[in-house]
Amino acid sequence: QVHLVESGGGVVQAGDSLRLSCAASSRTESAYIMAWFRRTPGKEREFVAAIRWSDTLTYYGDSVKGRFTISRDNAKTTVWLQMNSLKPEDTAIYYCAAMSGGVLSSPSSYAYWGQGTQVTVSS
């Protein structure tokens, strides 16, 4: 069992930066991919970014490429999402997730989820 806890959300202005953290309760050897998703009211969870534990290979959703960066620590217990040049449309609840295999951008592939952290970007 892997417990994930997000932190770092808040209210910022357009153009600002924010860094989200996802702390895992234990080394996530059983998790192959760590990812961030986001959700806005009335919409399904949107894939934001993912990182492969073994070699830190990263993947990004089209809407955040070039602005967001996902990374992890060497102990494999923390994943970060650095968000730059934030836009009002980035406003959402951001979730950390972990999976051992499946479709990278599909929420149903992920067995473990955090409780989410709210990010609000004002114009």
JSON list of C-alpha atoms in Angstrom, two decimals:
[
{"chain": "A", "resi": 1, "resn": "GLN", "atom": "CA", "xyz": [0.00, 0.00, 0.00]},
{"chain": "A", "resi": 2, "resn": "VAL", "atom": "CA", "xyz": [1.30, 3.43, -0.92]},
{"chain": "A", "resi": 3, "resn": "HIS", "atom": "CA", "xyz": [-0.06, 6.57, 0.70]},
{"chain": "A", "resi": 4, "resn": "LEU", "atom": "CA", "xyz": [0.41, 9.81, -1.16]},
{"chain": "A", "resi": 5, "resn": "VAL", "atom": "CA", "xyz": [0.07, 13.29, 0.32]},
{"chain": "A", "resi": 6, "resn": "GLU", "atom": "CA", "xyz": [0.14, 16.41, -1.80]},
{"chain": "A", "resi": 7, "resn": "SER", "atom": "CA", "xyz": [1.09, 19.87, -0.62]},
{"chain": "A", "resi": 8, "resn": "GLY", "atom": "CA", "xyz": [2.04, 23.26, -2.02]},
{"chain": "A", "resi": 9, "resn": "GLY", "atom": "CA", "xyz": [-1.22, 24.43, -3.53]},
{"chain": "A", "resi": 10, "resn": "GLY", "atom": "CA", "xyz": [-2.43, 27.96, -3.12]},
{"chain": "A", "resi": 11, "resn": "VAL", "atom": "CA", "xyz": [-3.72, 31.11, -4.76]},
{"chain": "A", "resi": 12, "resn": "VAL", "atom": "CA", "xyz": [-1.40, 32.88, -7.20]},
{"chain": "A", "resi": 13, "resn": "GLN", "atom": "CA", "xyz": [-1.66, 35.37, -10.03]},
{"chain": "A", "resi": 14, "resn": "ALA", "atom": "CA", "xyz": [-1.30, 34.64, -13.71]},
{"chain": "A", "resi": 15, "resn": "GLY", "atom": "CA", "xyz": [2.37, 34.39, -14.65]},
{"chain": "A", "resi": 16, "resn": "ASP", "atom": "CA", "xyz": [3.46, 33.27, -11.19]},
{"chain": "A", "resi": 17, "resn": "SER", "atom": "CA", "xyz": [5.10, 29.99, -10.27]},
{"chain": "A", "resi": 18, "resn": "LEU", "atom": "CA", "xyz": [4.18, 27.31, -7.77]},
{"chain": "A", "resi": 19, "resn": "ARG", "atom": "CA", "xyz": [5.74, 24.01, -6.76]},
{"chain": "A", "resi": 20, "resn": "LEU", "atom": "CA", "xyz": [3.65, 21.07, -5.66]},
{"chain": "A", "resi": 21, "resn": "SER", "atom": "CA", "xyz": [5.04, 18.20, -3.62]},
{"chain": "A", "resi": 22, "resn": "CYS", "atom": "CA", "xyz": [3.85, 14.63, -3.31]},
{"chain": "A", "resi": 23, "resn": "ALA", "atom": "CA", "xyz": [5.20, 12.67, -0.36]},
{"chain": "A", "resi": 24, "resn": "ALA", "atom": "CA", "xyz": [4.94, 8.89, -0.44]},
{"chain": "A", "resi": 25, "resn": "SER", "atom": "CA", "xyz": [4.58, 6.95, 2.78]},
{"chain": "A", "resi": 26, "resn": "SER", "atom": "CA", "xyz": [7.24, 4.48, 1.72]},
{"chain": "A", "resi": 27, "resn": "ARG", "atom": "CA", "xyz": [9.62, 3.79, -1.08]},
{"chain": "A", "resi": 28, "resn": "THR", "atom": "CA", "xyz": [7.45, 3.15, -4.07]},
{"chain": "A", "resi": 29, "resn": "GLU", "atom": "CA", "xyz": [9.28, 0.16, -5.47]},
{"chain": "A", "resi": 30, "resn": "SER", "atom": "CA", "xyz": [5.98, -1.31, -6.57]},
{"chain": "A", "resi": 31, "resn": "ALA", "atom": "CA", "xyz": [5.09, 1.84, -8.48]},
{"chain": "A", "resi": 32, "resn": "TYR", "atom": "CA", "xyz": [6.56, 2.16, -11.93]},
{"chain": "A", "resi": 33, "resn": "ILE", "atom": "CA", "xyz": [5.19, 5.59, -12.77]},
{"chain": "A", "resi": 34, "resn": "MET", "atom": "CA", "xyz": [4.37, 8.60, -10.60]},
{"chain": "A", "resi": 35, "resn": "ALA", "atom": "CA", "xyz": [2.09, 11.20, -12.11]},
{"chain": "A", "resi": 36, "resn": "TRP", "atom": "CA", "xyz": [0.13, 14.38, -11.57]},
{"chain": "A", "resi": 37, "resn": "PHE", "atom": "CA", "xyz": [-3.44, 14.82, -12.72]},
{"chain": "A", "resi": 38, "resn": "ARG", "atom": "CA", "xyz": [-5.80, 17.73, -12.27]},
{"chain": "A", "resi": 39, "resn": "ARG", "atom": "CA", "xyz": [-9.53, 18.14, -12.16]},
{"chain": "A", "resi": 40, "resn": "THR", "atom": "CA", "xyz": [-11.87, 21.06, -12.52]},
{"chain": "A", "resi": 41, "resn": "PRO", "atom": "CA", "xyz": [-15.59, 20.96, -11.63]},
{"chain": "A", "resi": 42, "resn": "GLY", "atom": "CA", "xyz": [-17.64, 19.10, -14.19]},
{"chain": "A", "resi": 43, "resn": "LYS", "atom": "CA", "xyz": [-14.63, 17.66, -15.99]},
{"chain": "A", "resi": 44, "resn": "GLU", "atom": "CA", "xyz": [-12.74, 14.40, -15.85]},
{"chain": "A", "resi": 45, "resn": "ARG", "atom": "CA", "xyz": [-9.25, 14.20, -14.46]},
{"chain": "A", "resi": 46, "resn": "GLU", "atom": "CA", "xyz": [-6.70, 15.53, -16.92]},
{"chain": "A", "resi": 47, "resn": "PHE", "atom": "CA", "xyz": [-3.23, 14.07, -17.27]},
{"chain": "A", "resi": 48, "resn": "VAL", "atom": "CA", "xyz": [-0.59, 16.68, -16.42]},
{"chain": "A", "resi": 49, "resn": "ALA", "atom": "CA", "xyz": [2.78, 14.96, -16.12]},
{"chain": "A", "resi": 50, "resn": "ALA", "atom": "CA", "xyz": [4.43, 11.68, -15.22]},
{"chain": "A", "resi": 51, "resn": "ILE", "atom": "CA", "xyz": [7.87, 10.40, -14.32]},
{"chain": "A", "resi": 52, "resn": "ARG", "atom": "CA", "xyz": [9.30, 6.91, -14.52]},
{"chain": "A", "resi": 53, "resn": "TRP", "atom": "CA", "xyz": [11.09, 5.94, -11.33]},
{"chain": "A", "resi": 54, "resn": "SER", "atom": "CA", "xyz": [13.77, 3.81, -12.98]},
{"chain": "A", "resi": 55, "resn": "ASP", "atom": "CA", "xyz": [15.31, 6.43, -15.23]},
{"chain": "A", "resi": 56, "resn": "THR", "atom": "CA", "xyz": [13.33, 9.64, -14.51]},
{"chain": "A", "resi": 57, "resn": "LEU", "atom": "CA", "xyz": [11.98, 9.69, -18.05]},
{"chain": "A", "resi": 58, "resn": "THR", "atom": "CA", "xyz": [9.22, 12.29, -18.09]},
{"chain": "A", "resi": 59, "resn": "TYR", "atom": "CA", "xyz": [5.98, 12.79, -19.97]},
{"chain": "A", "resi": 60, "resn": "TYR", "atom": "CA", "xyz": [3.75, 15.86, -20.19]},
{"chain": "A", "resi": 61, "resn": "GLY", "atom": "CA", "xyz": [0.25, 16.75, -21.24]},
{"chain": "A", "resi": 62, "resn": "ASP", "atom": "CA", "xyz": [0.06, 19.11, -24.20]},
{"chain": "A", "resi": 63, "resn": "SER", "atom": "CA", "xyz": [-1.44, 21.95, -22.17]},
{"chain": "A", "resi": 64, "resn": "VAL", "atom": "CA", "xyz": [1.52, 22.15, -19.79]},
{"chain": "A", "resi": 65, "resn": "LYS", "atom": "CA", "xyz": [4.52, 21.31, -21.99]},
{"chain": "A", "resi": 66, "resn": "GLY", "atom": "CA", "xyz": [7.25, 23.88, -21.63]},
{"chain": "A", "resi": 67, "resn": "ARG", "atom": "CA", "xyz": [5.72, 25.35, -18.46]},
{"chain": "A", "resi": 68, "resn": "PHE", "atom": "CA", "xyz": [5.60, 22.48, -15.96]},
{"chain": "A", "resi": 69, "resn": "THR", "atom": "CA", "xyz": [8.41, 20.20, -14.84]},
{"chain": "A", "resi": 70, "resn": "ILE", "atom": "CA", "xyz": [8.07, 16.94, -12.93]},
{"chain": "A", "resi": 71, "resn": "SER", "atom": "CA", "xyz": [10.94, 15.54, -10.89]},
{"chain": "A", "resi": 72, "resn": "ARG", "atom": "CA", "xyz": [11.61, 13.18, -8.01]},
{"chain": "A", "resi": 73, "resn": "ASP", "atom": "CA", "xyz": [14.19, 12.73, -5.28]},
{"chain": "A", "resi": 74, "resn": "ASN", "atom": "CA", "xyz": [16.75, 9.92, -5.27]},
{"chain": "A", "resi": 75, "resn": "ALA", "atom": "CA", "xyz": [15.11, 8.27, -2.28]},
{"chain": "A", "resi": 76, "resn": "LYS", "atom": "CA", "xyz": [11.98, 7.85, -4.43]},
{"chain": "A", "resi": 77, "resn": "THR", "atom": "CA", "xyz": [9.72, 9.20, -1.73]},
{"chain": "A", "resi": 78, "resn": "THR", "atom": "CA", "xyz": [8.92, 12.65, -3.11]},
{"chain": "A", "resi": 79, "resn": "VAL", "atom": "CA", "xyz": [7.73, 13.89, -6.47]},
{"chain": "A", "resi": 80, "resn": "TRP", "atom": "CA", "xyz": [7.54, 17.56, -7.34]},
{"chain": "A", "resi": 81, "resn": "LEU", "atom": "CA", "xyz": [5.65, 19.49, -9.96]},
{"chain": "A", "resi": 82, "resn": "GLN", "atom": "CA", "xyz": [7.20, 22.85, -10.75]},
{"chain": "A", "resi": 83, "resn": "MET", "atom": "CA", "xyz": [4.60, 25.04, -12.40]},
{"chain": "A", "resi": 84, "resn": "ASN", "atom": "CA", "xyz": [5.76, 28.19, -14.17]},
{"chain": "A", "resi": 85, "resn": "SER", "atom": "CA", "xyz": [3.92, 30.81, -16.19]},
{"chain": "A", "resi": 86, "resn": "LEU", "atom": "CA", "xyz": [0.65, 29.81, -14.59]},
{"chain": "A", "resi": 87, "resn": "LYS", "atom": "CA", "xyz": [-2.58, 30.64, -16.36]},
{"chain": "A", "resi": 88, "resn": "PRO", "atom": "CA", "xyz": [-6.14, 30.95, -15.04]},
{"chain": "A", "resi": 89, "resn": "GLU", "atom": "CA", "xyz": [-6.99, 27.75, -16.92]},
{"chain": "A", "resi": 90, "resn": "ASP", "atom": "CA", "xyz": [-4.49, 25.90, -14.73]},
{"chain": "A", "resi": 91, "resn": "THR", "atom": "CA", "xyz": [-6.88, 26.38, -11.82]},
{"chain": "A", "resi": 92, "resn": "ALA", "atom": "CA", "xyz": [-7.82, 22.92, -10.56]},
{"chain": "A", "resi": 93, "resn": "ILE", "atom": "CA", "xyz": [-7.37, 20.36, -7.84]},
{"chain": "A", "resi": 94, "resn": "TYR", "atom": "CA", "xyz": [-4.06, 18.64, -8.47]},
{"chain": "A", "resi": 95, "resn": "TYR", "atom": "CA", "xyz": [-3.66, 14.98, -7.59]},
{"chain": "A", "resi": 96, "resn": "CYS", "atom": "CA", "xyz": [-0.60, 12.82, -7.23]},
{"chain": "A", "resi": 97, "resn": "ALA", "atom": "CA", "xyz": [-0.93, 9.21, -8.38]},
{"chain": "A", "resi": 98, "resn": "ALA", "atom": "CA", "xyz": [1.12, 6.05, -8.71]},
{"chain": "A", "resi": 99, "resn": "MET", "atom": "CA", "xyz": [0.82, 2.99, -10.90]},
{"chain": "A", "resi": 100, "resn": "SER", "atom": "CA", "xyz": [2.75, -0.18, -11.71]},
{"chain": "A", "resi": 101, "resn": "GLY", "atom": "CA", "xyz": [1.63, -0.44, -15.32]},
{"chain": "A", "resi": 102, "resn": "GLY", "atom": "CA", "xyz": [-1.00, 0.62, -17.80]},
{"chain": "A", "resi": 103, "resn": "VAL", "atom": "CA", "xyz": [-1.89, 3.55, -20.00]},
{"chain": "A", "resi": 104, "resn": "LEU", "atom": "CA", "xyz": [0.14, 6.53, -18.86]},
{"chain": "A", "resi": 105, "resn": "SER", "atom": "CA", "xyz": [-2.48, 9.22, -19.30]},
{"chain": "A", "resi": 106, "resn": "SER", "atom": "CA", "xyz": [-5.47, 7.21, -18.10]},
{"chain": "A", "resi": 107, "resn": "PRO", "atom": "CA", "xyz": [-6.58, 7.78, -14.50]},
{"chain": "A", "resi": 108, "resn": "SER", "atom": "CA", "xyz": [-7.95, 4.24, -14.36]},
{"chain": "A", "resi": 109, "resn": "SER", "atom": "CA", "xyz": [-4.40, 2.87, -14.66]},
{"chain": "A", "resi": 110, "resn": "TYR", "atom": "CA", "xyz": [-3.40, 4.36, -11.33]},
{"chain": "A", "resi": 111, "resn": "ALA", "atom": "CA", "xyz": [-4.00, 2.37, -8.16]},
{"chain": "A", "resi": 112, "resn": "TYR", "atom": "CA", "xyz": [-2.87, 4.97, -5.65]},
{"chain": "A", "resi": 113, "resn": "TRP", "atom": "CA", "xyz": [-4.05, 8.56, -5.26]},
{"chain": "A", "resi": 114, "resn": "GLY", "atom": "CA", "xyz": [-3.49, 11.44, -2.90]},
{"chain": "A", "resi": 115, "resn": "GLN", "atom": "CA", "xyz": [-6.26, 13.63, -1.55]},
{"chain": "A", "resi": 116, "resn": "GLY", "atom": "CA", "xyz": [-5.47, 16.54, -3.86]},
{"chain": "A", "resi": 117, "resn": "THR", "atom": "CA", "xyz": [-4.33, 20.11, -3.41]},
{"chain": "A", "resi": 118, "resn": "GLN", "atom": "CA", "xyz": [-6.11, 23.17, -4.76]},
{"chain": "A", "resi": 119, "resn": "VAL", "atom": "CA", "xyz": [-4.35, 25.53, -7.14]},
{"chain": "A", "resi": 120, "resn": "THR", "atom": "CA", "xyz": [-6.10, 28.77, -8.02]},
{"chain": "A", "resi": 121, "resn": "VAL", "atom": "CA", "xyz": [-4.67, 31.17, -10.60]},
{"chain": "A", "resi": 122, "resn": "SER", "atom": "CA", "xyz": [-6.27, 34.60, -10.77]},
{"chain": "A", "resi": 123, "resn": "SER", "atom": "CA", "xyz": [-6.11, 36.78, -13.87]}
]
